[in-house]
């Protein structure tokens, strides 16, 4: 422990006080109230609430679609990060500057736009239906929306690592006679794995809880298994009887999943930091 | 260096670029064009009436108000927390960092729910609010009201400024601040004269991202805002128009959306300027 006993820089107490107070009042206390309110249910009721078929179905839909979308994003995110860092081509600066668009564009706007684009009236929806795929109001649409919101996470996780990895590494491998595929798998990919996992995890966490961008395109039908967990929670809040406690119970499970993901992400980063040391 | 970059691209490399650009065009650019196309489908008159409708203007006011307050709160927090996290070593630091990141990874709907659980009917803090209102004769409501919208916006945007500020503060280290402190400067003087000039652009960059997120927040605000024309933000107005179902209403929804697209594009441009200036200042 090389803790500085005599702190030269002032402000420790003040900033600690501000940080902890604001964090507690604005974030932790509200979250704790979700936990406390869900304890109003007996364990049996709690179990019954979270194992209802529509709730389990929603969890399956959210997790499965977020997984698929995050995997798709890993592929395209890697390609985008790669061409942005390694090649010169016209329009590159524009693409680099617009990668964060899904962060900046309100999710509701993205949601209604994608829903129309991939519906039967949209150009892309018609193209998809010609090859027998229903875009909007299906799980395909849900995945498309999640790909949209998740892509910046992957690109922005990989870019800094690629920037630090000199092209001479790949060039050396190629010079020594390795094929492009071999170089990619054995030289580049191992370096990128922690960043790729981080991007995957962030996109996944975002996808599992996503609301605004998916509710319009998914159709929210429990029969077609296109309801997501966030939608089920919101439905409980807005229904006539306003089942707050039930909503809190489902939210608690969703929170647990998010925390587990966060923990795994921290673990990845910790391993990555240890490996490079 | 220049030479390797100018080298002719192989077929495989061109294929990668084409795939990347196509993905970018279809997934990111197309939706933007689609919004504008659908917004103007009904002609300029309809567009103008949708954009200047009373509910839209009210929503715009609420959106800007919530975003500005959230931005101020988040920035204040980010300055205090970044000072704490980069200038000092203390026990529990990593736990604190993890806790601050919570809003990044949880569903915005849960944020809205959390405030209802706190301040809504039979909420945990409702007695406190009621007591306050009775004692001081005020009529404060913390959910289904403007304060609720502001609180929900603060929740979802909470760590954004800090996230961008931390790397810059870390990079800068403590040497200059220590020197200033040993020379007898007070805390605020050190911050204003030594630290702030170094972190100005990363700070602005974080604030731009935070504002962009605040303008667009939907799930959290949706849970705590029910009165159209009073507590609705622009994204909620878009939702209300879109969900009302008529072809004209949907065009109006896209017209209101185009305002948000415009805001998003302005934010992206500002972000790139701030990023560019931040890079230049190192």
Coordinates of C-alpha atoms in Angstrom, one line a residue:
Chain A
X1 CA 0.0 0.0 0.0
X2 CA 1.7 3.1 -1.1
X3 CA -0.9 5.4 0.2
X4 CA 0.1 9.0 0.6
X5 CA -0.5 9.8 4.2
X6 CA 0.2 13.5 3.9
X7 CA -1.9 14.6 1.0
X8 CA -0.4 17.7 -0.5
X9 CA -3.3 18.4 -2.8
X10 CA -6.3 19.8 -0.9
X11 CA -9.9 18.9 -1.4
X12 CA -10.1 15.2 -0.5
X13 CA -12.8 15.6 2.1
X14 CA -14.9 18.0 0.1
X15 CA -14.8 16.0 -3.2
X16 CA -15.4 12.7 -1.3
X17 CA -18.4 14.2 0.4
X18 CA -19.9 15.6 -2.8
X19 CA -19.3 12.5 -4.8
X20 CA -20.7 10.1 -2.2
X21 CA -23.7 12.2 -1.4
X22 CA -24.7 12.8 -5.0
X23 CA -24.2 9.2 -5.9
X24 CA -26.3 8.0 -3.0
X25 CA -29.2 10.4 -3.4
X26 CA -29.5 10.3 -7.1
X27 CA -28.5 6.7 -8.0
X28 CA -28.2 4.3 -5.1
X29 CA -31.2 5.3 -3.0
X30 CA -33.7 5.1 -5.9
X31 CA -32.2 1.7 -6.9
X32 CA -32.4 0.5 -3.4
X33 CA -36.0 1.3 -3.3
X34 CA -36.6 -1.1 -6.2
X35 CA -35.0 -3.7 -4.1
X36 CA -36.9 -2.9 -0.9
X37 CA -40.3 -2.7 -2.7
X38 CA -39.8 -6.0 -4.4
X39 CA -39.4 -7.5 -0.9
X40 CA -43.0 -6.7 -0.3
X41 CA -43.7 -10.0 -2.1
X42 CA -43.3 -13.3 -0.3
X43 CA -40.6 -15.5 -1.9
X44 CA -43.4 -17.7 -3.4
X45 CA -45.1 -14.6 -4.9
X46 CA -41.8 -13.3 -6.2
X47 CA -41.0 -16.6 -7.8
X48 CA -44.5 -16.8 -9.3
X49 CA -44.2 -13.3 -10.8
X50 CA -40.9 -13.8 -12.4
X51 CA -41.6 -17.3 -13.8
X52 CA -44.9 -16.4 -15.6
X53 CA -44.6 -17.6 -19.1
X54 CA -44.7 -14.1 -20.6
X55 CA -42.0 -12.9 -18.3
X56 CA -39.7 -15.9 -19.0
X57 CA -40.4 -15.4 -22.7
X58 CA -39.4 -11.8 -22.5
X59 CA -36.2 -12.6 -20.8
X60 CA -35.4 -15.2 -23.4
X61 CA -36.2 -12.7 -26.2
X62 CA -34.2 -9.9 -24.6
X63 CA -31.1 -12.0 -23.9
X64 CA -31.1 -14.0 -27.2
X65 CA -31.7 -11.0 -29.4
X66 CA -29.1 -8.9 -27.5
X67 CA -26.6 -11.8 -27.9
X68 CA -27.2 -12.1 -31.6
X69 CA -27.0 -8.3 -32.1
X70 CA -23.8 -8.1 -30.1
X71 CA -22.2 -10.9 -32.1
X72 CA -23.2 -9.2 -35.4
X73 CA -21.8 -5.9 -34.0
X74 CA -18.5 -7.6 -33.2
X75 CA -18.1 -8.6 -36.9
X76 CA -19.0 -5.3 -38.4
X77 CA -17.5 -3.3 -35.6
X78 CA -14.2 -5.0 -36.1
X79 CA -14.4 -4.3 -39.9
X80 CA -15.3 -0.7 -39.3
X81 CA -12.6 -0.1 -36.7
X82 CA -10.1 -1.9 -38.9
X83 CA -10.7 0.2 -42.1
X84 CA -10.9 3.4 -40.0
X85 CA -7.5 2.8 -38.4
X86 CA -5.6 1.0 -41.2
X87 CA -6.8 2.3 -44.6
X88 CA -7.2 5.6 -46.3
X89 CA -10.3 6.1 -48.4
X90 CA -12.6 9.0 -49.2
X91 CA -15.3 9.7 -46.6
X92 CA -13.3 8.1 -43.8
X93 CA -13.3 11.2 -41.6
X94 CA -17.1 11.5 -42.0
X95 CA -17.6 7.8 -41.0
X96 CA -15.3 8.2 -38.0
X97 CA -17.2 11.3 -36.9
X98 CA -20.6 9.7 -37.3
X99 CA -20.0 6.4 -35.5
X100 CA -21.6 7.9 -32.3
X101 CA -24.8 8.7 -34.2
X102 CA -26.7 6.0 -32.4
X103 CA -25.7 7.5 -29.0
X104 CA -26.8 11.0 -30.1
X105 CA -30.0 10.0 -32.0
X106 CA -32.9 9.6 -29.5
X107 CA -33.9 6.0 -29.2
X108 CA -37.5 6.7 -29.9
X109 CA -36.6 8.4 -33.2
X110 CA -34.4 5.5 -34.2
X111 CA -37.2 3.2 -33.2
X112 CA -40.0 4.6 -35.3
X113 CA -37.7 5.2 -38.3
X114 CA -36.3 1.6 -38.3
X115 CA -39.9 0.3 -37.8
X116 CA -41.0 2.1 -41.0
X117 CA -37.8 1.3 -42.9
X118 CA -38.1 -2.5 -42.4
X119 CA -41.9 -2.7 -42.6
X120 CA -43.8 -3.8 -45.7
X121 CA -44.1 -0.1 -46.8
X122 CA -40.3 0.5 -46.4
X123 CA -37.8 -0.1 -49.2
X124 CA -35.6 -2.4 -47.0
X125 CA -38.6 -4.2 -45.6
X126 CA -39.9 -5.0 -49.1
X127 CA -36.4 -6.2 -50.1
X128 CA -36.3 -8.5 -47.0
X129 CA -39.8 -9.9 -47.6
X130 CA -38.9 -10.7 -51.2
X131 CA -36.4 -13.2 -49.7
X132 CA -39.0 -14.4 -47.2
X133 CA -37.9 -12.5 -44.1
X134 CA -40.2 -10.3 -42.2
X135 CA -38.4 -7.3 -41.0
X136 CA -40.5 -5.2 -38.7
X137 CA -42.7 -6.7 -36.0
X138 CA -40.5 -9.8 -35.7
X139 CA -37.4 -10.8 -33.8
X140 CA -35.4 -9.9 -37.0
X141 CA -36.5 -6.3 -36.6
X142 CA -35.6 -6.4 -32.9
X143 CA -32.1 -7.6 -33.7
X144 CA -31.7 -4.9 -36.4
X145 CA -32.6 -2.2 -33.8
X146 CA -30.2 -3.6 -31.3
X147 CA -27.4 -3.7 -33.9
X148 CA -28.1 0.0 -34.5
X149 CA -27.8 1.0 -30.9
X150 CA -24.8 -1.3 -30.1
X151 CA -22.4 -0.6 -33.0
X152 CA -20.6 2.4 -31.5
X153 CA -19.7 0.4 -28.3
X154 CA -17.7 -2.2 -30.3
X155 CA -16.1 0.2 -32.8
X156 CA -15.0 2.6 -30.0
X157 CA -13.6 -0.2 -27.8
X158 CA -11.5 -1.7 -30.6
X159 CA -10.2 1.5 -32.2
X160 CA -7.7 2.6 -29.4
X161 CA -6.2 -0.8 -29.3
X162 CA -5.7 -1.0 -33.0
X163 CA -4.1 2.4 -33.0
X164 CA -1.5 1.2 -30.5
X165 CA -0.9 -2.0 -32.4
X166 CA 1.6 -1.0 -35.1
X167 CA 1.0 -2.3 -38.6
X168 CA 4.6 -3.6 -38.5
X169 CA 3.4 -6.5 -36.4
X170 CA 1.1 -7.8 -39.2
X171 CA 3.8 -6.9 -41.8
X172 CA 6.4 -9.0 -39.9
X173 CA 4.1 -12.0 -39.7
X174 CA 3.3 -11.7 -43.4
X175 CA 7.0 -11.3 -44.3
X176 CA 7.7 -14.5 -42.4
X177 CA 5.3 -16.3 -44.6
X178 CA 2.1 -16.4 -42.6
X179 CA -1.1 -16.2 -44.6
X180 CA -3.5 -13.3 -44.0
X181 CA -5.9 -15.6 -42.2
X182 CA -3.2 -17.0 -40.0
X183 CA -1.9 -13.5 -39.2
X184 CA -5.3 -12.3 -38.3
X185 CA -6.1 -15.3 -36.1
X186 CA -2.7 -15.5 -34.3
X187 CA -1.3 -12.0 -34.3
X188 CA -4.1 -9.5 -34.4
X189 CA -7.0 -11.3 -32.8
X190 CA -5.3 -12.1 -29.5
X191 CA -4.4 -8.5 -29.1
X192 CA -7.9 -7.4 -29.8
X193 CA -9.7 -10.0 -27.7
X194 CA -10.1 -8.0 -24.5
X195 CA -11.3 -4.9 -26.4
X196 CA -13.6 -7.1 -28.5
X197 CA -15.0 -8.7 -25.3
X198 CA -15.5 -5.3 -23.7
X199 CA -17.4 -4.0 -26.7
X200 CA -19.4 -7.2 -26.9
X201 CA -20.3 -6.9 -23.2
X202 CA -21.2 -3.2 -23.4
X203 CA -23.4 -3.8 -26.5
X204 CA -25.0 -6.8 -24.8
X205 CA -25.7 -4.9 -21.6
X206 CA -27.3 -2.1 -23.5
X207 CA -29.3 -4.5 -25.7
X208 CA -30.8 -6.5 -22.8
X209 CA -32.2 -3.3 -21.2
X210 CA -33.0 -1.4 -24.4
X211 CA -36.5 0.1 -24.6
X212 CA -37.0 3.1 -26.9
X213 CA -35.5 1.7 -30.1
X214 CA -37.0 -1.7 -29.9
X215 CA -40.6 -1.3 -28.9
X216 CA -41.8 0.1 -32.2
X217 CA -40.1 -2.4 -34.5
X218 CA -40.6 -5.5 -32.4
X219 CA -44.4 -5.5 -32.4
X220 CA -44.4 -6.4 -28.6
X221 CA -46.4 -9.6 -29.1
X222 CA -46.0 -12.2 -26.4
X223 CA -47.4 -14.8 -28.8
X224 CA -44.7 -14.2 -31.4
X225 CA -42.1 -13.9 -28.5
X226 CA -41.2 -10.3 -29.5
X227 CA -41.8 -8.7 -26.1
X228 CA -38.7 -7.5 -24.3
X229 CA -38.2 -7.3 -20.6
X230 CA -38.2 -3.5 -20.5
X231 CA -41.6 -3.5 -22.3
X232 CA -43.1 -6.0 -19.8
X233 CA -41.9 -3.8 -16.9
X234 CA -43.4 -0.7 -18.5
X235 CA -46.6 -2.5 -19.2
X236 CA -47.0 -3.3 -15.5
X237 CA -46.4 0.3 -14.7
X238 CA -49.0 1.6 -17.2
X239 CA -51.7 -1.0 -16.7
X240 CA -54.9 0.1 -15.0
X241 CA -54.0 -1.7 -11.7
X242 CA -50.4 -0.4 -11.9
X243 CA -48.6 -3.4 -10.5
X244 CA -45.6 -1.6 -9.1
X245 CA -44.4 -4.4 -6.9
X246 CA -44.6 -6.9 -9.8
X247 CA -42.6 -4.5 -12.0
X248 CA -40.0 -4.1 -9.2
X249 CA -39.6 -7.9 -9.0
X250 CA -38.9 -8.2 -12.7
X251 CA -36.7 -5.2 -12.6
X252 CA -34.7 -6.8 -9.8
X253 CA -33.9 -9.8 -12.0
X254 CA -33.0 -7.6 -14.9
X255 CA -30.7 -5.6 -12.5
X256 CA -29.1 -8.8 -11.3
X257 CA -28.3 -9.7 -15.0
X258 CA -26.8 -6.2 -15.6
X259 CA -24.7 -6.4 -12.5
X260 CA -23.4 -9.9 -13.5
X261 CA -22.4 -8.5 -16.9
X262 CA -20.7 -5.5 -15.3
X263 CA -18.8 -7.8 -13.0
X264 CA -17.7 -10.0 -16.0
X265 CA -16.6 -6.9 -17.9
X266 CA -14.5 -5.7 -15.0
X267 CA -13.0 -9.1 -14.8
X268 CA -12.1 -9.0 -18.5
X269 CA -10.5 -5.6 -18.1
X270 CA -8.6 -6.7 -15.0
X271 CA -7.2 -9.7 -16.9
X272 CA -6.3 -7.6 -19.8
X273 CA -4.4 -5.1 -17.6
X274 CA -2.6 -7.9 -15.9
X275 CA -1.5 -9.5 -19.2
X276 CA -0.1 -6.4 -20.7
X277 CA 1.9 -5.5 -17.5
Chain B
X1 CA 4.8 6.4 -42.8
X2 CA 2.9 8.2 -45.6
X3 CA 4.3 5.8 -48.1
X4 CA 2.8 2.7 -46.6
X5 CA -0.6 4.3 -46.3
X6 CA -0.5 5.4 -49.9
X7 CA 0.3 1.9 -51.1
X8 CA -2.3 0.4 -53.4
X9 CA -5.0 -1.5 -51.7
X10 CA -5.4 -5.2 -52.5
X11 CA -8.7 -6.6 -53.6
X12 CA -9.3 -8.0 -50.1
X13 CA -8.8 -4.6 -48.5
X14 CA -11.1 -2.9 -51.0
X15 CA -13.7 -5.6 -50.2
X16 CA -13.4 -4.8 -46.4
X17 CA -13.8 -1.1 -47.1
X18 CA -16.8 -1.7 -49.2
X19 CA -18.4 -3.9 -46.5
X20 CA -17.7 -1.4 -43.8
X21 CA -19.0 1.6 -45.9
X22 CA -22.1 -0.3 -46.9
X23 CA -22.9 -1.3 -43.3
X24 CA -22.4 2.3 -42.3
X25 CA -24.6 3.6 -45.1
X26 CA -27.5 1.2 -44.6
X27 CA -27.4 1.1 -40.8
X28 CA -26.6 4.7 -39.9
X29 CA -27.1 7.1 -42.8
X30 CA -30.2 5.6 -44.3
X31 CA -32.3 6.1 -41.1
X32 CA -31.3 9.8 -41.0
X33 CA -32.5 10.3 -44.6
X34 CA -35.6 8.3 -43.9
X35 CA -36.6 10.6 -41.0
X36 CA -36.3 13.7 -43.2
X37 CA -38.1 12.0 -46.2
X38 CA -41.0 10.9 -44.0
X39 CA -41.1 14.3 -42.2
X40 CA -41.6 16.1 -45.4
X41 CA -43.9 13.6 -47.1
X42 CA -47.0 15.6 -46.3
X43 CA -45.5 18.9 -47.6
X44 CA -44.0 21.9 -45.9
X45 CA -47.3 23.2 -44.5
X46 CA -48.0 20.0 -42.5
X47 CA -44.3 19.9 -41.4
X48 CA -44.5 23.5 -40.2
X49 CA -47.7 23.0 -38.3
X50 CA -46.3 19.9 -36.6
X51 CA -43.1 21.6 -35.6
X52 CA -44.9 24.7 -34.2
X53 CA -47.8 22.8 -32.6
X54 CA -48.4 23.9 -29.0
X55 CA -47.6 20.4 -27.6
X56 CA -44.3 20.3 -29.6
X57 CA -43.2 23.7 -28.3
X58 CA -44.0 22.7 -24.8
X59 CA -42.1 19.4 -25.2
X60 CA -39.2 21.3 -26.6
X61 CA -39.1 23.6 -23.5
X62 CA -39.3 20.6 -21.1
X63 CA -36.6 18.8 -23.1
X64 CA -34.2 21.7 -23.0
X65 CA -34.9 22.5 -19.3
X66 CA -34.3 18.9 -18.3
X67 CA -31.2 18.6 -20.4
X68 CA -29.7 21.9 -19.0
X69 CA -30.3 21.0 -15.4
X70 CA -29.0 17.4 -15.9
X71 CA -25.9 18.8 -17.6
X72 CA -25.2 21.2 -14.7
X73 CA -25.7 18.5 -12.1
X74 CA -23.6 16.0 -14.0
X75 CA -20.8 18.4 -14.7
X76 CA -20.6 19.5 -11.1
X77 CA -20.5 15.9 -10.0
X78 CA -17.9 15.0 -12.7
X79 CA -15.6 17.8 -11.5
X80 CA -15.8 16.7 -7.9
X81 CA -15.6 13.0 -8.6
X82 CA -12.7 13.3 -11.1
X83 CA -10.7 15.3 -8.7
X84 CA -11.3 12.7 -6.0
X85 CA -10.6 9.7 -8.3
X86 CA -7.4 11.0 -9.9
X87 CA -5.7 13.1 -7.2
X88 CA -6.1 10.7 -4.3
X89 CA -5.6 7.0 -3.4
X90 CA -8.1 5.6 -1.0
X91 CA -9.7 2.4 0.0
X92 CA -12.9 1.6 -1.8
X93 CA -11.9 3.6 -4.9
X94 CA -12.6 0.9 -7.4
X95 CA -16.0 0.1 -5.8
X96 CA -16.9 3.7 -6.0
X97 CA -15.9 3.8 -9.7
X98 CA -18.0 0.7 -10.4
X99 CA -21.0 2.2 -8.6
X100 CA -20.8 5.4 -10.6
X101 CA -21.0 3.4 -13.8
X102 CA -24.3 1.7 -12.9
X103 CA -26.5 4.0 -15.1
X104 CA -24.5 2.9 -18.2
X105 CA -25.5 -0.7 -17.9
X106 CA -29.0 -0.8 -16.6
X107 CA -32.2 -0.4 -18.5
X108 CA -33.6 3.2 -18.5
X109 CA -37.0 1.8 -17.6
X110 CA -35.5 0.7 -14.3
X111 CA -34.4 4.2 -13.7
X112 CA -38.0 5.5 -14.2
X113 CA -39.3 2.7 -12.0
X114 CA -36.9 3.5 -9.3
X115 CA -38.2 7.1 -9.0
X116 CA -41.7 5.8 -8.9
X117 CA -40.8 3.4 -6.1
X118 CA -39.2 6.4 -4.3
X119 CA -41.7 9.2 -4.7
X120 CA -44.8 7.6 -6.3
X121 CA -48.0 6.5 -4.5
X122 CA -46.9 4.6 -1.4
X123 CA -43.3 5.3 -2.3
X124 CA -40.5 5.1 0.2
X125 CA -39.7 8.8 0.3
X126 CA -43.3 10.0 -0.3
X127 CA -43.9 10.7 3.5
X128 CA -40.8 12.9 3.5
X129 CA -42.1 14.9 0.5
X130 CA -45.6 15.1 2.0
X131 CA -44.2 16.4 5.3
X132 CA -42.1 19.0 3.4
X133 CA -45.2 20.1 1.5
X134 CA -47.3 20.3 4.6
X135 CA -44.7 22.2 6.6
X136 CA -43.8 24.7 4.0
X137 CA -47.1 25.0 2.2
X138 CA -45.4 23.9 -1.1
X139 CA -46.9 21.6 -3.7
X140 CA -43.9 19.7 -4.9
X141 CA -44.5 16.4 -6.8
X142 CA -41.4 14.4 -7.6
X143 CA -43.0 12.0 -10.1
X144 CA -45.4 12.6 -13.0
X145 CA -44.1 16.2 -12.9
X146 CA -41.3 18.3 -14.3
X147 CA -39.0 17.5 -11.3
X148 CA -39.5 13.8 -12.0
X149 CA -38.5 14.2 -15.6
X150 CA -35.4 16.1 -14.5
X151 CA -34.5 13.4 -11.9
X152 CA -34.9 10.6 -14.5
X153 CA -32.8 12.5 -17.0
X154 CA -30.1 13.0 -14.4
X155 CA -30.1 9.4 -13.5
X156 CA -29.5 8.1 -17.0
X157 CA -26.9 10.7 -17.9
X158 CA -25.1 10.7 -14.5
X159 CA -21.7 9.2 -15.4
X160 CA -21.3 10.6 -18.9
X161 CA -19.2 13.7 -18.2
X162 CA -17.1 11.9 -15.7
X163 CA -16.3 9.1 -18.1
X164 CA -14.7 11.5 -20.6
X165 CA -13.0 13.6 -18.0
X166 CA -11.3 10.7 -16.1
X167 CA -8.8 9.7 -18.8
X168 CA -7.7 13.3 -19.4
X169 CA -7.3 13.9 -15.7
X170 CA -5.3 10.6 -15.3
X171 CA -3.1 11.5 -18.2
X172 CA -2.3 14.9 -16.6
X173 CA -1.2 13.4 -13.3
X174 CA -0.7 15.4 -10.1
X175 CA 2.7 17.0 -10.4
X176 CA 1.6 20.4 -11.3
X177 CA -1.2 20.5 -8.7
X178 CA 1.3 19.3 -6.0
X179 CA 3.7 22.1 -7.0
X180 CA 0.9 24.7 -6.9
X181 CA -0.2 23.4 -3.5
X182 CA 3.4 23.5 -2.1
X183 CA 3.6 27.1 -3.3
X184 CA 0.6 27.9 -1.2
X185 CA -2.2 28.0 -3.6
X186 CA -5.7 27.0 -2.3
X187 CA -7.8 24.2 -3.7
X188 CA -10.1 26.2 -5.9
X189 CA -7.2 28.3 -7.2
X190 CA -5.3 25.2 -8.2
X191 CA -8.4 23.8 -9.9
X192 CA -9.2 27.0 -11.8
X193 CA -5.6 28.0 -12.8
X194 CA -3.8 24.7 -13.1
X195 CA -6.2 21.9 -13.8
X196 CA -9.0 23.5 -15.7
X197 CA -6.9 24.8 -18.7
X198 CA -5.7 21.2 -19.3
X199 CA -9.0 19.5 -19.2
X200 CA -11.1 22.1 -20.9
X201 CA -11.8 20.3 -24.1
X202 CA -12.3 16.8 -22.7
X203 CA -14.7 18.4 -20.3
X204 CA -16.6 20.1 -23.1
X205 CA -16.6 16.8 -25.1
X206 CA -18.1 15.0 -22.1
X207 CA -20.7 17.7 -21.7
X208 CA -21.7 17.4 -25.3
X209 CA -22.2 13.6 -25.1
X210 CA -24.2 14.1 -21.9
X211 CA -26.4 16.7 -23.5
X212 CA -27.0 14.5 -26.5
X213 CA -28.1 11.6 -24.2
X214 CA -30.3 13.9 -22.2
X215 CA -32.2 15.3 -25.2
X216 CA -33.0 11.8 -26.4
X217 CA -33.8 9.9 -23.2
X218 CA -37.0 8.0 -23.6
X219 CA -37.6 5.0 -21.4
X220 CA -36.8 6.6 -18.0
X221 CA -38.8 9.7 -18.7
X222 CA -41.7 7.8 -20.2
X223 CA -42.2 6.0 -16.9
X224 CA -42.5 9.2 -14.9
X225 CA -44.2 11.6 -17.3
X226 CA -47.8 11.2 -18.2
X227 CA -49.2 14.7 -19.1
X228 CA -48.9 15.6 -22.8
X229 CA -48.4 19.3 -23.3
X230 CA -47.1 19.7 -19.8
X231 CA -44.4 17.2 -18.8
X232 CA -43.8 15.5 -22.1
X233 CA -40.3 15.8 -23.7
X234 CA -39.8 15.7 -27.4
X235 CA -39.2 12.0 -27.6
X236 CA -42.4 11.4 -25.7
X237 CA -44.2 13.7 -28.1
X238 CA -42.9 11.7 -31.0
X239 CA -44.2 8.5 -29.3
X240 CA -47.6 10.0 -28.7
X241 CA -48.0 11.2 -32.3
X242 CA -46.7 7.9 -33.7
X243 CA -48.9 5.8 -31.5
X244 CA -52.0 7.7 -32.3
X245 CA -51.9 5.8 -35.5
X246 CA -53.2 8.1 -38.3
X247 CA -51.1 8.6 -41.4
X248 CA -51.0 12.3 -40.8
X249 CA -50.0 11.9 -37.1
X250 CA -47.2 9.6 -38.2
X251 CA -45.9 12.2 -40.6
X252 CA -46.1 14.7 -37.7
X253 CA -44.2 12.3 -35.5
X254 CA -41.4 12.3 -38.1
X255 CA -41.5 16.0 -38.4
X256 CA -40.9 16.4 -34.6
X257 CA -38.3 13.7 -35.0
X258 CA -36.5 15.8 -37.5
X259 CA -36.0 18.4 -34.8
X260 CA -34.3 15.8 -32.7
X261 CA -32.2 14.6 -35.6
X262 CA -31.1 18.2 -36.1
X263 CA -30.1 18.4 -32.4
X264 CA -28.2 15.1 -32.7
X265 CA -26.3 16.3 -35.7
X266 CA -25.3 19.5 -34.0
X267 CA -24.2 17.5 -31.0
X268 CA -22.1 15.2 -33.3
X269 CA -20.4 18.2 -34.9
X270 CA -19.7 19.8 -31.5
X271 CA -18.4 16.5 -30.3
X272 CA -16.0 16.2 -33.2
X273 CA -14.8 19.8 -32.7
X274 CA -14.2 19.2 -29.0
X275 CA -12.4 15.9 -29.7
X276 CA -10.2 17.5 -32.3
X277 CA -9.3 20.3 -29.9
X278 CA -8.7 17.9 -27.1
X279 CA -6.2 15.9 -29.2
X280 CA -4.5 19.1 -30.3
X281 CA -4.0 20.3 -26.7
X282 CA -1.9 17.3 -25.8

